[in-house]
mmCIF file of C-alpha atoms in Angstrom:
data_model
loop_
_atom_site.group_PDB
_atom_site.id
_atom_site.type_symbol
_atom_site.label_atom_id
_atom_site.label_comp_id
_atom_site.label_asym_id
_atom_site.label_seq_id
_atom_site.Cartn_x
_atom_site.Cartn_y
_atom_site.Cartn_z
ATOM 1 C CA UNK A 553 -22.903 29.966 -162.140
ATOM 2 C CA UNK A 554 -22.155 28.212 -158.541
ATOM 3 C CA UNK A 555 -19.067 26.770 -158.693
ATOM 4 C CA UNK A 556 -18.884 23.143 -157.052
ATOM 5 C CA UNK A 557 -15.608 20.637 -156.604
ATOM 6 C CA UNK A 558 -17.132 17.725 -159.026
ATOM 7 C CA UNK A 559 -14.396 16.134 -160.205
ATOM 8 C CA UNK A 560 -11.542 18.231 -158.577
ATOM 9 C CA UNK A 561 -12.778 21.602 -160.082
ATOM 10 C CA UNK A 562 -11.585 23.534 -156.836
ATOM 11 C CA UNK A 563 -8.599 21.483 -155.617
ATOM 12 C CA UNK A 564 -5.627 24.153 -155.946
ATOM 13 C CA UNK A 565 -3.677 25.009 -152.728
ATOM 14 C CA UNK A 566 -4.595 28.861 -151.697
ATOM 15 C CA UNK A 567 -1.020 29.745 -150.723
ATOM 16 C CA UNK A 568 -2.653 29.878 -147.122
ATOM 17 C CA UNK A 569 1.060 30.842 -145.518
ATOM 18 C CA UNK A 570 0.602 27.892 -143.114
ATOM 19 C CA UNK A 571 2.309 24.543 -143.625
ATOM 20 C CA UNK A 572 2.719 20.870 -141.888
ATOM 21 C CA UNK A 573 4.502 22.302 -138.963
ATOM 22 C CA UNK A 574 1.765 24.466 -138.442
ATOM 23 C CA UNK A 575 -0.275 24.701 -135.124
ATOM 24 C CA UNK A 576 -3.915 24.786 -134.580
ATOM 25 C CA UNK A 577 -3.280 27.504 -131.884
ATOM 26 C CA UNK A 578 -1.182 29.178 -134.854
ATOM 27 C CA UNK A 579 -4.121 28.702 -137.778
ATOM 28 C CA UNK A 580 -6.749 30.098 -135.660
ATOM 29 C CA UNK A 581 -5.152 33.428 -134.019
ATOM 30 C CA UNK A 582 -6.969 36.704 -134.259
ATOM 31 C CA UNK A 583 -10.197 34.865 -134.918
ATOM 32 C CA UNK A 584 -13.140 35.224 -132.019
ATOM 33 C CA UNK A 585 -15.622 32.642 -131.705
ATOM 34 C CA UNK A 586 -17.762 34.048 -128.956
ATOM 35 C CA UNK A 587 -21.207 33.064 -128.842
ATOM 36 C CA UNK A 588 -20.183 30.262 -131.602
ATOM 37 C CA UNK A 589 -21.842 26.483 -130.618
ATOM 38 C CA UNK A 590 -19.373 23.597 -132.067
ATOM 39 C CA UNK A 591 -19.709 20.379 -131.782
ATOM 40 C CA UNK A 592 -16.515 17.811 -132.209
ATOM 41 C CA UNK A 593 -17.025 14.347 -132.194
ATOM 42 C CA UNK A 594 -13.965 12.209 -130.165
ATOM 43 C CA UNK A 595 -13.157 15.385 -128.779
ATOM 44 C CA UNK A 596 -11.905 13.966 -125.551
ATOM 45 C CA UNK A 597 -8.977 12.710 -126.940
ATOM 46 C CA UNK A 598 -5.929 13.090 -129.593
ATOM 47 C CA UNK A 599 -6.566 15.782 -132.135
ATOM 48 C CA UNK A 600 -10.091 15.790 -131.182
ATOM 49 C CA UNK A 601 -9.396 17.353 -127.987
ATOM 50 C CA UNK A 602 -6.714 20.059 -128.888
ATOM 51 C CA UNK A 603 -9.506 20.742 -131.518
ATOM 52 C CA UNK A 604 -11.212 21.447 -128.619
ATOM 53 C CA UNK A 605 -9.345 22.949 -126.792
ATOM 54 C CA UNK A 606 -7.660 25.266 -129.545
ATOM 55 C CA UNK A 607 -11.867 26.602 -130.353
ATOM 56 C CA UNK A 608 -13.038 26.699 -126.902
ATOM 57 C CA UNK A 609 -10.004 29.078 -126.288
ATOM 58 C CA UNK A 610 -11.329 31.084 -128.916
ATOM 59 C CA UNK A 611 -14.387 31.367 -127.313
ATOM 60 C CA UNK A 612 -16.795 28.739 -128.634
ATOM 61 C CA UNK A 613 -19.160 26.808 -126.621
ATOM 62 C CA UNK A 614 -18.201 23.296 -127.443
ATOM 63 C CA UNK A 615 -20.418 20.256 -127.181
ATOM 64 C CA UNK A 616 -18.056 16.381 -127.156
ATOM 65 C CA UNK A 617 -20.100 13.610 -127.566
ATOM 66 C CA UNK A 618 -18.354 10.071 -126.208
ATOM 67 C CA UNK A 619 -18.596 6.803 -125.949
ATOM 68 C CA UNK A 620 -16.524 6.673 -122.659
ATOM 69 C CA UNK A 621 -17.817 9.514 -120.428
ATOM 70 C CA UNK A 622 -15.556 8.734 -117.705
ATOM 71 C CA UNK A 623 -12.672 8.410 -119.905
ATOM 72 C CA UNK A 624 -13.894 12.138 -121.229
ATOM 73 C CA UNK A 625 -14.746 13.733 -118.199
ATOM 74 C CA UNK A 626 -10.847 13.081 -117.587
ATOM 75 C CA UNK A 627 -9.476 14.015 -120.233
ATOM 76 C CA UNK A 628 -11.409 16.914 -120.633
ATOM 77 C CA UNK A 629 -10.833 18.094 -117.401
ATOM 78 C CA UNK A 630 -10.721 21.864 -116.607
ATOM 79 C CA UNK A 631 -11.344 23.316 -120.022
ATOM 80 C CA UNK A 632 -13.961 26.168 -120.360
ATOM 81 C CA UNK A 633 -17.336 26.265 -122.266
ATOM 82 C CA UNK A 634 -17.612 22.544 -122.947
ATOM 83 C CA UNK A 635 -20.494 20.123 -122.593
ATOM 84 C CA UNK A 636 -20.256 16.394 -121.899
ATOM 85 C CA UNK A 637 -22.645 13.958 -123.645
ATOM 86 C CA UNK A 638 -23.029 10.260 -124.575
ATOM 87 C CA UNK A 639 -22.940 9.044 -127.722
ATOM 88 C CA UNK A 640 -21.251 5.783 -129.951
ATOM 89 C CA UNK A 641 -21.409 6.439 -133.836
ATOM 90 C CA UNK A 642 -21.232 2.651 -134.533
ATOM 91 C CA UNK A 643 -24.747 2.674 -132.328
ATOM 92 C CA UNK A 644 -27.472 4.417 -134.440
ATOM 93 C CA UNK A 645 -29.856 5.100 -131.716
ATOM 94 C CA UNK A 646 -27.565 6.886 -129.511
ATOM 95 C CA UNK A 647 -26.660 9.557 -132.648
ATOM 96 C CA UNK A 648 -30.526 9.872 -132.462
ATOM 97 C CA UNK A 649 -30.584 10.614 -128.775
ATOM 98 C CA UNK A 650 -27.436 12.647 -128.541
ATOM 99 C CA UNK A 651 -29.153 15.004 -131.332
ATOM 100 C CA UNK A 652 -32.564 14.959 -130.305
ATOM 101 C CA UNK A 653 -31.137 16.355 -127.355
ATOM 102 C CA UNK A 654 -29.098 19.245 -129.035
ATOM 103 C CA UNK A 655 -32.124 20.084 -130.700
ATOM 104 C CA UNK A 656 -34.584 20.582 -127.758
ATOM 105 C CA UNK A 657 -31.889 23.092 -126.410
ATOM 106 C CA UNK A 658 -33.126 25.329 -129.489
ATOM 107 C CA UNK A 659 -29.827 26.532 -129.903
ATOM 108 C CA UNK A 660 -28.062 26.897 -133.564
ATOM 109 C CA UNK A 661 -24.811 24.757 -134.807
ATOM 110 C CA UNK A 662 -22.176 26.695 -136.174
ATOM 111 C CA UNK A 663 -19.385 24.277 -136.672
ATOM 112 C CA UNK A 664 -19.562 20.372 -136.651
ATOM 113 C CA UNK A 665 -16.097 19.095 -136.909
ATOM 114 C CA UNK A 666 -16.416 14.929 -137.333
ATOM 115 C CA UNK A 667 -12.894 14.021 -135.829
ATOM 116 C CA UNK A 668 -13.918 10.513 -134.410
ATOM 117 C CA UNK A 669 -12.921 7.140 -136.219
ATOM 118 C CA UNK A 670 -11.795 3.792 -136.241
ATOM 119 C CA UNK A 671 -8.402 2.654 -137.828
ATOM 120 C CA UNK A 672 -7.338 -0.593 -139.115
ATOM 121 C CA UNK A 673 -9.327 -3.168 -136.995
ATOM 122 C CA UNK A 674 -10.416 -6.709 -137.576
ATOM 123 C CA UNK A 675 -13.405 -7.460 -138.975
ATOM 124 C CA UNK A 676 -16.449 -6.400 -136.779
ATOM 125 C CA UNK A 677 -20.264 -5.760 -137.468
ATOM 126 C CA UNK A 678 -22.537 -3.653 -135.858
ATOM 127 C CA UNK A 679 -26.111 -4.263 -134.908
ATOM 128 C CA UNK A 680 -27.248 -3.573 -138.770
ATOM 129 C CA UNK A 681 -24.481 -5.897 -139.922
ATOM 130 C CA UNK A 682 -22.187 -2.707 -141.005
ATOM 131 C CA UNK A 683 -18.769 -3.364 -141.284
ATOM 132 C CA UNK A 684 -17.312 -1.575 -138.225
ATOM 133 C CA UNK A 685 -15.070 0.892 -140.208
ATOM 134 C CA UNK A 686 -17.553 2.222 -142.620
ATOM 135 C CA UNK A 687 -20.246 1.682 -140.093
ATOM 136 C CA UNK A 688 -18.437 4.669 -137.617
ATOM 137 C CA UNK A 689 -16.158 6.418 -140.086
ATOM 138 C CA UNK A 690 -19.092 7.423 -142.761
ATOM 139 C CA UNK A 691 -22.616 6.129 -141.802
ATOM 140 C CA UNK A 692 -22.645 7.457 -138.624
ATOM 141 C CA UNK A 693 -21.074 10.602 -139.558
ATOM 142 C CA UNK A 694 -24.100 10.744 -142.711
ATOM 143 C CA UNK A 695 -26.717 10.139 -139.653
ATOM 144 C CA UNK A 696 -25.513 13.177 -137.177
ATOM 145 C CA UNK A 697 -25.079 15.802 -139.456
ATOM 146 C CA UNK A 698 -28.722 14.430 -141.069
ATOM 147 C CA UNK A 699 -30.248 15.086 -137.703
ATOM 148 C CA UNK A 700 -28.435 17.886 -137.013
ATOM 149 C CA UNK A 701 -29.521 19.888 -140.231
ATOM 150 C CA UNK A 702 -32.089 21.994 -138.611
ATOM 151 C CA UNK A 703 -29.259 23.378 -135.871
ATOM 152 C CA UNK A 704 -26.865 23.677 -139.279
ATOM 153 C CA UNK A 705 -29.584 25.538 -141.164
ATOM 154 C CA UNK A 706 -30.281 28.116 -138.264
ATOM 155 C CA UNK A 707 -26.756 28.998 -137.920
ATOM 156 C CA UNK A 708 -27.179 31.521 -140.727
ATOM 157 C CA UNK A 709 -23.423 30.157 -141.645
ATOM 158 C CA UNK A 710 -21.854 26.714 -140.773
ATOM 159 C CA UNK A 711 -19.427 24.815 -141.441
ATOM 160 C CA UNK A 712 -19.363 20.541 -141.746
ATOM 161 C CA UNK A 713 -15.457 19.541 -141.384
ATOM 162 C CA UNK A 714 -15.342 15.805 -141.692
ATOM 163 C CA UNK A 715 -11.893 14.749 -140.812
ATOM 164 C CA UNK A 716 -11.191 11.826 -143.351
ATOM 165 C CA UNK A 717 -7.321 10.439 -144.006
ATOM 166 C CA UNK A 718 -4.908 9.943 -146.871
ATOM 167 C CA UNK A 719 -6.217 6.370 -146.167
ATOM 168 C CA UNK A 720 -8.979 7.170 -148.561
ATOM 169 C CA UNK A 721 -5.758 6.384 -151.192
ATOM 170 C CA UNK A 722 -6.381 2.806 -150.356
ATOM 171 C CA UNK A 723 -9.738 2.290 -152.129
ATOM 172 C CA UNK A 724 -12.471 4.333 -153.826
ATOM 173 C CA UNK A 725 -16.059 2.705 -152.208
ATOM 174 C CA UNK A 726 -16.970 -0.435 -153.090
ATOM 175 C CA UNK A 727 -20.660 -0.011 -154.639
ATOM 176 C CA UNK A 728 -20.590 -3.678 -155.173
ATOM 177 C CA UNK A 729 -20.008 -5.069 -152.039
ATOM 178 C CA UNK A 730 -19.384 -2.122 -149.175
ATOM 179 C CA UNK A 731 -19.759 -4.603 -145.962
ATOM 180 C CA UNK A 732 -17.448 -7.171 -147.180
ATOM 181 C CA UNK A 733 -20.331 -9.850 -147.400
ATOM 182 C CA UNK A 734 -18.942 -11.302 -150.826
ATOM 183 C CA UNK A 735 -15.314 -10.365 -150.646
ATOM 184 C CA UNK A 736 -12.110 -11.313 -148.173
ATOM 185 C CA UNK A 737 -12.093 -9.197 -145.587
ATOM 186 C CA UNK A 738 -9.027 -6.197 -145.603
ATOM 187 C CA UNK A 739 -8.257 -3.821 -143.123
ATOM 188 C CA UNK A 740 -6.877 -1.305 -145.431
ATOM 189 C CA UNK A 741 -9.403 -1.749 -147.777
ATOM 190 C CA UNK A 742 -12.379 -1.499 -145.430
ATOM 191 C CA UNK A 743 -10.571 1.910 -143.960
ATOM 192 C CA UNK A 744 -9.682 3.711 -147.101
ATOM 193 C CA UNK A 745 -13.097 2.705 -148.505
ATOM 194 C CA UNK A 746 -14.417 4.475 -144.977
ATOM 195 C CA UNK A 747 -13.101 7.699 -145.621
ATOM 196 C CA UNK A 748 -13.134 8.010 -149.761
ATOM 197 C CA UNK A 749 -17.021 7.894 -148.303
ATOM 198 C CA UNK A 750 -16.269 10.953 -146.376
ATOM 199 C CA UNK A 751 -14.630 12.754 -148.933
ATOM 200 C CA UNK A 752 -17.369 12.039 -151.323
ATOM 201 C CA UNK A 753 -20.290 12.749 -148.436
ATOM 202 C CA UNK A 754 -18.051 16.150 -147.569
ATOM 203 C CA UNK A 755 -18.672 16.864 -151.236
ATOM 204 C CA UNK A 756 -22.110 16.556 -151.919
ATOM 205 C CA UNK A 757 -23.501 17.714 -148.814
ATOM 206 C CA UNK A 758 -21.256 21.240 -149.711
ATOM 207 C CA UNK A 759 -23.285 21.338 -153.128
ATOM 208 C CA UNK A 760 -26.558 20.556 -151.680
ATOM 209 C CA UNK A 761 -26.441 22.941 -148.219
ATOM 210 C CA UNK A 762 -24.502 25.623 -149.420
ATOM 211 C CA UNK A 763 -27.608 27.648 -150.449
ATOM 212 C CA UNK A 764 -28.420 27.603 -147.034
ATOM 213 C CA UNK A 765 -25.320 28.819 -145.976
ATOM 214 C CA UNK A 766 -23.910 25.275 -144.654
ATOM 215 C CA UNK A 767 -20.083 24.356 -146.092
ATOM 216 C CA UNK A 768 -18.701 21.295 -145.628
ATOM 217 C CA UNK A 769 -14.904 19.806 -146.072
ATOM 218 C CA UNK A 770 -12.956 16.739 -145.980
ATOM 219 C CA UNK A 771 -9.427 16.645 -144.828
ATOM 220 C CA UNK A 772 -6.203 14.716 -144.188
ATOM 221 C CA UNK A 773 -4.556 15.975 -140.976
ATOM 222 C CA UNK A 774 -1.378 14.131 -141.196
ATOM 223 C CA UNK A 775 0.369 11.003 -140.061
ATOM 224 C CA UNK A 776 0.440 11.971 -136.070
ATOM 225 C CA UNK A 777 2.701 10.809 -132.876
ATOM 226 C CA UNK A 778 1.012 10.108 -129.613
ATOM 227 C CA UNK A 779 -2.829 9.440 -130.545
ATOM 228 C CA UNK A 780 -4.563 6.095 -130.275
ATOM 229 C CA UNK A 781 -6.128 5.283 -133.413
ATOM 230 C CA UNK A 782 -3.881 2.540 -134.536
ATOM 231 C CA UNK A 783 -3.870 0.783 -131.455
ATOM 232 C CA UNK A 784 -5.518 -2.555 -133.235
ATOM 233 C CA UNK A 785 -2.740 -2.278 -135.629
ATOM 234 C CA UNK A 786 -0.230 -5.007 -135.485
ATOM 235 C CA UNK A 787 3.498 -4.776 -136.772
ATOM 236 C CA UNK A 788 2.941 -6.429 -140.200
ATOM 237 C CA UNK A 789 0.493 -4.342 -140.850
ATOM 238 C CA UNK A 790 2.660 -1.005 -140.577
ATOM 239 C CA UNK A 791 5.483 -3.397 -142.621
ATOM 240 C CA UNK A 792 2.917 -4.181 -145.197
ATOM 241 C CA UNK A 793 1.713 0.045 -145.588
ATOM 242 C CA UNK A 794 5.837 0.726 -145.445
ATOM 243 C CA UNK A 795 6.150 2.402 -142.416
ATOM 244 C CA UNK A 796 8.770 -0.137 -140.522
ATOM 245 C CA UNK A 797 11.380 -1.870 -142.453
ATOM 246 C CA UNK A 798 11.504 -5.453 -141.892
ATOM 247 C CA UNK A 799 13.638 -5.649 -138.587
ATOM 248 C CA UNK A 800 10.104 -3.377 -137.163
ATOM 249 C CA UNK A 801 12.157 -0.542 -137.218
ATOM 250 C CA UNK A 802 10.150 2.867 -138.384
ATOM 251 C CA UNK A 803 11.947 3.828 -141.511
ATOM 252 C CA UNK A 804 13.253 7.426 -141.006
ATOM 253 C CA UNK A 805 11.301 9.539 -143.968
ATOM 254 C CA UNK A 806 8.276 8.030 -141.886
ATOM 255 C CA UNK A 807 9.621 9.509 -138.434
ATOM 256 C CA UNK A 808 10.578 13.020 -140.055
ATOM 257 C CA UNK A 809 6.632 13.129 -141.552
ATOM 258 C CA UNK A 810 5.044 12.600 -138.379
ATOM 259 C CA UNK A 811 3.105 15.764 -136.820
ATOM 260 C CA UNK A 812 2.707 16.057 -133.402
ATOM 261 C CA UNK A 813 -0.423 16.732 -131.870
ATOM 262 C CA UNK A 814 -1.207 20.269 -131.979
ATOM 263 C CA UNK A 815 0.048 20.272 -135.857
ATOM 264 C CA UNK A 816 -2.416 17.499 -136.388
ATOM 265 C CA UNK A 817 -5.220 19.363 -135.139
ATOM 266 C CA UNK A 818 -4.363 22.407 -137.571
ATOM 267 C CA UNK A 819 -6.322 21.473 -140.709
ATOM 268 C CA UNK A 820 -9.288 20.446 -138.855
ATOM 269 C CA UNK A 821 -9.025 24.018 -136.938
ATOM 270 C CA UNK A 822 -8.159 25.801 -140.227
ATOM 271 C CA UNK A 823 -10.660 24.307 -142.463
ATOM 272 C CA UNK A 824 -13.454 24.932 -139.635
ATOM 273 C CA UNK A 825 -12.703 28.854 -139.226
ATOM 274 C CA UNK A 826 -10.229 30.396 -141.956
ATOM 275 C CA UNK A 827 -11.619 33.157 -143.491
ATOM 276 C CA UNK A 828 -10.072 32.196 -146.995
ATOM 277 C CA UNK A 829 -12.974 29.429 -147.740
ATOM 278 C CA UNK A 830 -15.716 31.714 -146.603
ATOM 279 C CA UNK A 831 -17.263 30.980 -150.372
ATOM 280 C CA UNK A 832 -15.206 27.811 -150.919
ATOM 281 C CA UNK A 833 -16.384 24.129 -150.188
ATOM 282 C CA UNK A 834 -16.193 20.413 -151.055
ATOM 283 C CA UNK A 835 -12.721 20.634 -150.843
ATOM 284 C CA UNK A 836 -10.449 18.237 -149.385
ATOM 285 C CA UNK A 837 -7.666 19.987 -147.177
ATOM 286 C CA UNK A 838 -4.389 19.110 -145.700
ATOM 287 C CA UNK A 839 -1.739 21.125 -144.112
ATOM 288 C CA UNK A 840 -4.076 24.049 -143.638
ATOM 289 C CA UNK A 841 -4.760 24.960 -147.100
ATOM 290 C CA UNK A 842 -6.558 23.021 -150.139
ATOM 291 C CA UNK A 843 -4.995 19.717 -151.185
ATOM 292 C CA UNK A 844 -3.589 18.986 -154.893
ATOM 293 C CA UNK A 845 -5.783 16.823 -157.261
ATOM 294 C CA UNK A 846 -4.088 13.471 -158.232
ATOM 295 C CA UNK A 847 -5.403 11.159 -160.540
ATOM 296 C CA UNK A 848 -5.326 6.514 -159.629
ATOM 297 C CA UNK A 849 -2.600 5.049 -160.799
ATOM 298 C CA UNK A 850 -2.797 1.534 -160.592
ATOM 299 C CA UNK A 851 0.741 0.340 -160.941
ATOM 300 C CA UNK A 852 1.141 2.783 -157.627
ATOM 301 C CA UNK A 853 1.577 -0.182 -154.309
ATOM 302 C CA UNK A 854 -0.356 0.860 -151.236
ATOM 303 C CA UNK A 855 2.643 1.466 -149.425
ATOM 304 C CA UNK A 856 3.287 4.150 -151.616
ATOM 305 C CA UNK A 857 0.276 5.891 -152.607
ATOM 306 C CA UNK A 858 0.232 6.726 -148.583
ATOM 307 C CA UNK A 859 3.487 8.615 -148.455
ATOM 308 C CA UNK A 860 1.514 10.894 -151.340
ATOM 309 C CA UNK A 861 0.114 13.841 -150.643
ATOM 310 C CA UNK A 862 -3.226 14.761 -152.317
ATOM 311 C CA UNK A 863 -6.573 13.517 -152.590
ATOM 312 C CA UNK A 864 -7.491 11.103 -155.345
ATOM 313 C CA UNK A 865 -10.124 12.184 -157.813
ATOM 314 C CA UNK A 866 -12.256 8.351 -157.540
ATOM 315 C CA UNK A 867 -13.095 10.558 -154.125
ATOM 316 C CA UNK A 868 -14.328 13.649 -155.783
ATOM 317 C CA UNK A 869 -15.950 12.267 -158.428
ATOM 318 C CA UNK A 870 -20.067 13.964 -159.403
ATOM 319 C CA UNK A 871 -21.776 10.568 -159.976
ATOM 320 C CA UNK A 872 -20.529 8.313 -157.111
ATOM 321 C CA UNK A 873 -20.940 10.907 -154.813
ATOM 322 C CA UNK A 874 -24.846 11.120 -155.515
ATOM 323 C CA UNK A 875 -25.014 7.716 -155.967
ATOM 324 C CA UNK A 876 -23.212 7.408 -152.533
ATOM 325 C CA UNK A 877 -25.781 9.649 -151.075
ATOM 326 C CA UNK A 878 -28.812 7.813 -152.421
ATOM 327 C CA UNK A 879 -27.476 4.331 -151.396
ATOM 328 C CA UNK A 880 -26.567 5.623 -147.210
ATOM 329 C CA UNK A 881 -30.057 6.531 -147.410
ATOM 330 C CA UNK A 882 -31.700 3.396 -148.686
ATOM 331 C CA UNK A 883 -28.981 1.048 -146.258
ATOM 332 C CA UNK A 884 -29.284 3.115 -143.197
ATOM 333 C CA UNK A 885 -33.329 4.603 -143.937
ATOM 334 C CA UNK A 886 -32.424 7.865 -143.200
ATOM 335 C CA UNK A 887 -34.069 10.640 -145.600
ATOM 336 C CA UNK A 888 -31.879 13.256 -145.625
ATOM 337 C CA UNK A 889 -33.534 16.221 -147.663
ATOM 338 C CA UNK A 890 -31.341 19.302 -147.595
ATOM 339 C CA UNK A 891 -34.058 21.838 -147.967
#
C-alpha cells in the first residue's frame, strides 16, 4: 500500500546527522545538480538567496522570480546559472505570466522551492479581496506550482519544498471565515493560518503527484538573524509572541535559538535534495531532518507554542487538507487536476 502523512503517519525524525547549526553548504555536499532547473521564489534575498546560491553552486540552473527586479539584480549580483524574472505572488496575473513564460522555454522543473512570504503585517487586501498573508503565503503558492505542473510532471522526479513556519502553531485555517470578513482582524492569526495552509497544501499535493514522480514538503527553517521578514513587526508584537521582555529587551533563550543565515537556508536545501526522502513526502521538516508530531493543546499561550518545536497535527490532518484543496480552487478558479 502507498504510504501517505494523513494525520502524522510519517512524522519521525530520520536521525539525518545534521542539526540547527547546520549549513545549507554543509546539507548539500557531495550532491551534483548539473543540468538540474530550480526555481526559488524570493530568492534575491535572506534565505531565499543563500538557497540560491548554496544550489546554483551545486550546479543547478536557477530561475528567481521578484517583485523588485532592481532590488534582485543587486542582490543577486555575480552568481552563476541564474535567471532574473518578474513576478508578485499577491498579483495573480503576474504568477500566470511568469509561468507561461517558463513553459514556452520547454524546459522541465526539477525543484520548486516556495521561500517567499509575508510576516506579521496589518491588514491588507489584494485585488480579489484576499487577505494579504494568506493571499501570498498559500494562494499564490497553490497558483504557481498549478501552472507549473506540466514542467513538474516532465522532470521525471521533482521535488515541491514549500517553506512554511512554526507560525502555523498559531492557528489551524479558518474554513469559516479565511479573509477575516466576519472576524477582528489578527496578525498572528492571519500568518499562522497562512502557513498551516502550506503545510496542509505540501501534504496533499505529495499524495496526489507522487505517482508522477512529484514530492512535495513543508518546513520550518528556524527563527533567523539578519532577514527582513518582520520588518512590519512592531515591539509589542514580539512582547506579545515572548520574544522581548517588557523593558524590549530580547530575552536570552530567544537570542541563543536564532540561526543565522546560511543555517536557515539548510532545511529548505536539505528537504529539496537529500537523498534520505527519495520515497518520502508530505512531511513537514525542520533542522534538516523530519519534524516530531505534536498534538493542540489549548491551555498552551501563543507565546509558547512558538518556542515548540514540531508541527501540529490540525496541519496534517486527511480531511481539511482536501477540503483545503477543493475550497483554493473554487475562491481563486483555478482547476488544478494532478493527472
Amino acid at each position: 500500500m502507498e504510504k501517505n502523512n494523513y494525520q502524522g503517519a510519517l512524522q519521525h525524525p530520520l536521525g539525518s546527522g545534521f542539526s540547527a547549526t547546520s549549513t545549507a553548504t554543509e546539507v548539500i555536499k557531495g550532491i551534483d545538480l548539473t543540468g538540474k532547473i530550480a526555481i526559488v521564489t524570493g530568492g534575491n534575498a535572506g534565505i531565499g538567496l543563500e538557497t540560491t546560491k548554496v544550489l546554483a553552486a551545486a550546479g543547478a540552473t536557477l530561475i528567481v522570480p521578484a517583485r523588485d527586479i532592481e532590488k534582485a539584480r543587486k542582490n543577486l549580483g555575480a552568481i552563476p546559472n541564474v535567471e532574473l524574472e518578474t513576478m508578485d505572488l499577491a498579483r495573480p496575473e503576474t504568477i500566470d505570466a511568469f509561468a507561461e513564460k517558463f513553459l514556452s522555454s520547454g524546459r522541465p522543473l526539477h525543484l520548486l522551492i516556495n521561500n517567499a512570504g509575508i510576516m506579521w503585517v496589518p491588514l491588507q487586501r489584494d485585488s480579489r479581496g484576499f487577505e494579504s498573508q494568506l493571499s501570498t503565503n498559500y494562494f499564490g503558492q497553490f497558483q504557481l506550482v498549478a501552472r507549473l505542473w506540466p514542467a513538474l510532471k516532465n522532470a521525471n522526479g521533482a521535488r515541491v519544498v514549500n517553506v512554511s513556519s512554526l507560525g502555523h502553531h498559531m492557528a489551524p485555517f479558518n474554513f469559516d471565515d479565511p479573509n477575516f470578513e466576519h472576524r477582528e482582524y489578527q496578525t498572528l492569526l492571519g500568518y499562522g493560518q497562512s502557513k498551516t495552509a502550506s503545510n496542509l497544501f505540501a501534504l496533499e499535493l505529495d499524495n496526489r503527484a507522487k505517482a508522477h514522480q512529484v514530492r512535495a514538503y513543508s518546513l520550518h527553517p528556524g527563527s533567523i538573524a539578519g532577514t527582513e521578514l518582520a520588518r512590519d513587526a512592531n515591539m509589542e508584537l514580539f512582547k506579545q509572541m515572548g520574544f522581548f521582555d517588557e523593558s524590549g529587551n530580547i530575552r536570552p533563550e530567544i537570542l541563543a535559538s536564532l540561526k543565522n543565515i546560511p543555517q536557515g537556508a539548510a532545511t529548505s536545501v536539505w528537504a529539496a535534495t537529500s537523498p534520505l526522502l527519495n520515497n518520502i513526502g508530505g512531511v513537514y521538516c525542520e533542522d534538516a531532518d523530519i519534524a516530531e508530531l505534536l498534538s493542540e493543546d489549548p491551555a498552551i499561550q501563543t507565546s509558547t507554542k512558538l518556542h515548540q518545536s514540531g508541527v501540529m497535527d490540525y496541519s496534517l490532518d486527511k480531511s481539511s487538507a482536501k477540503k483545503l484543496w477543493d475550497l483554493t480552487e473554487e475562491m481563486t478558479g483555478i482547476e488544478f487536476n494532478v493527472n
